[in-house]
Coordinates of C-alpha atoms in Angstrom, one line a residue:
M1079 CA 107.0 -34.1 -40.3
K1080 CA 107.3 -31.1 -38.0
I1081 CA 110.5 -29.2 -38.6
A1082 CA 111.6 -26.0 -36.7
F1083 CA 114.3 -23.6 -37.6
I1084 CA 116.3 -21.7 -34.9
G1085 CA 117.4 -18.7 -36.8
A1086 CA 115.5 -17.4 -39.7
G1087 CA 117.8 -16.1 -42.3
N1088 CA 118.3 -17.2 -46.0
M1089 CA 119.2 -20.8 -45.1
A1090 CA 116.0 -21.4 -43.2
T1091 CA 113.9 -19.8 -45.9
G1092 CA 115.6 -21.8 -48.6
L1093 CA 115.2 -25.2 -46.8
G1094 CA 111.8 -24.2 -45.6
K1095 CA 110.4 -23.6 -49.1
H1096 CA 111.6 -27.1 -50.2
W1097 CA 110.1 -28.8 -47.1
A1098 CA 106.9 -26.9 -47.2
A1099 CA 106.4 -28.0 -50.9
K1100 CA 106.8 -31.7 -49.5
G1101 CA 103.9 -31.1 -47.0
H1102 CA 105.9 -30.7 -43.8
E1103 CA 104.8 -28.4 -41.0
L1104 CA 107.4 -25.4 -40.2
F1105 CA 108.1 -23.2 -37.3
F1106 CA 110.5 -20.4 -37.5
S1107 CA 112.1 -18.8 -34.4
H1108 CA 115.0 -16.8 -33.0
S1109 CA 114.9 -13.6 -34.9
R1110 CA 115.8 -10.0 -33.6
D1111 CA 112.7 -8.7 -35.6
I1112 CA 109.5 -10.5 -34.9
E1113 CA 107.6 -8.7 -37.6
K1114 CA 110.2 -9.7 -40.3
L1115 CA 110.0 -13.2 -38.9
K1116 CA 106.3 -13.5 -39.5
K1117 CA 106.4 -12.1 -43.0
Q1118 CA 109.4 -14.5 -43.9
A1119 CA 107.5 -17.6 -42.5
A1120 CA 104.3 -16.4 -44.4
A1121 CA 106.3 -16.1 -47.6
V1122 CA 107.6 -19.7 -47.1
S1123 CA 104.2 -21.3 -46.2
P1124 CA 100.9 -19.9 -45.2
T1125 CA 100.7 -22.3 -42.3
A1126 CA 104.2 -21.9 -41.0
K1127 CA 104.2 -20.9 -37.3
T1128 CA 106.5 -18.4 -35.6
G1129 CA 107.5 -17.9 -31.9
T1130 CA 110.4 -18.5 -29.7
A1131 CA 113.3 -21.0 -29.9
A1132 CA 111.8 -22.9 -26.9
E1133 CA 108.3 -23.0 -28.5
A1134 CA 109.8 -24.1 -31.8
C1135 CA 111.5 -27.0 -29.9
N1136 CA 108.4 -28.0 -28.3
F1137 CA 106.5 -28.0 -31.7
A1138 CA 109.1 -29.8 -33.8
E1139 CA 110.5 -33.5 -34.1
V1140 CA 113.6 -32.0 -36.1
I1141 CA 115.4 -28.8 -35.1
V1142 CA 117.5 -27.1 -37.8
L1143 CA 119.9 -24.6 -36.4
T1144 CA 120.4 -21.9 -38.9
T1145 CA 122.0 -19.1 -36.9
P1146 CA 125.4 -17.6 -37.6
Y1147 CA 128.2 -19.5 -35.9
D1148 CA 128.7 -16.9 -33.1
A1149 CA 125.0 -16.8 -32.3
A1150 CA 124.6 -20.5 -31.9
P1151 CA 125.4 -20.8 -28.2
E1152 CA 122.7 -18.3 -27.2
A1153 CA 120.2 -19.9 -29.6
L1154 CA 120.8 -23.4 -28.1
K1155 CA 120.4 -22.1 -24.7
A1156 CA 117.1 -20.2 -25.5
A1157 CA 116.0 -23.5 -27.0
G1158 CA 115.9 -25.2 -23.8
D1159 CA 115.9 -29.2 -23.5
L1160 CA 116.5 -31.0 -26.8
K1161 CA 116.0 -34.5 -25.4
G1162 CA 114.4 -36.5 -28.0
K1163 CA 114.8 -34.2 -30.6
L1164 CA 116.9 -34.4 -33.8
L1165 CA 119.3 -31.4 -34.0
W1166 CA 120.7 -30.7 -37.5

């Protein structure tokens, strides 16, 4: 399954490690520091992708919102159209 994270903190990393071990394809997005995002994604899975929230939503079947509560509205706006996606 293709899973994307909007927000790339501890929750995304923790969940990502479990799902990567099960063979799921992962995409990490919506970080203020793109280099940190890339390093974090690579630490979770060597095949994990990184990019914008909109790219993450285009990639994935399941979108996991892992931002702080006050950052959620901005993150969802950046994600764009979520029609046909499962938002968790």
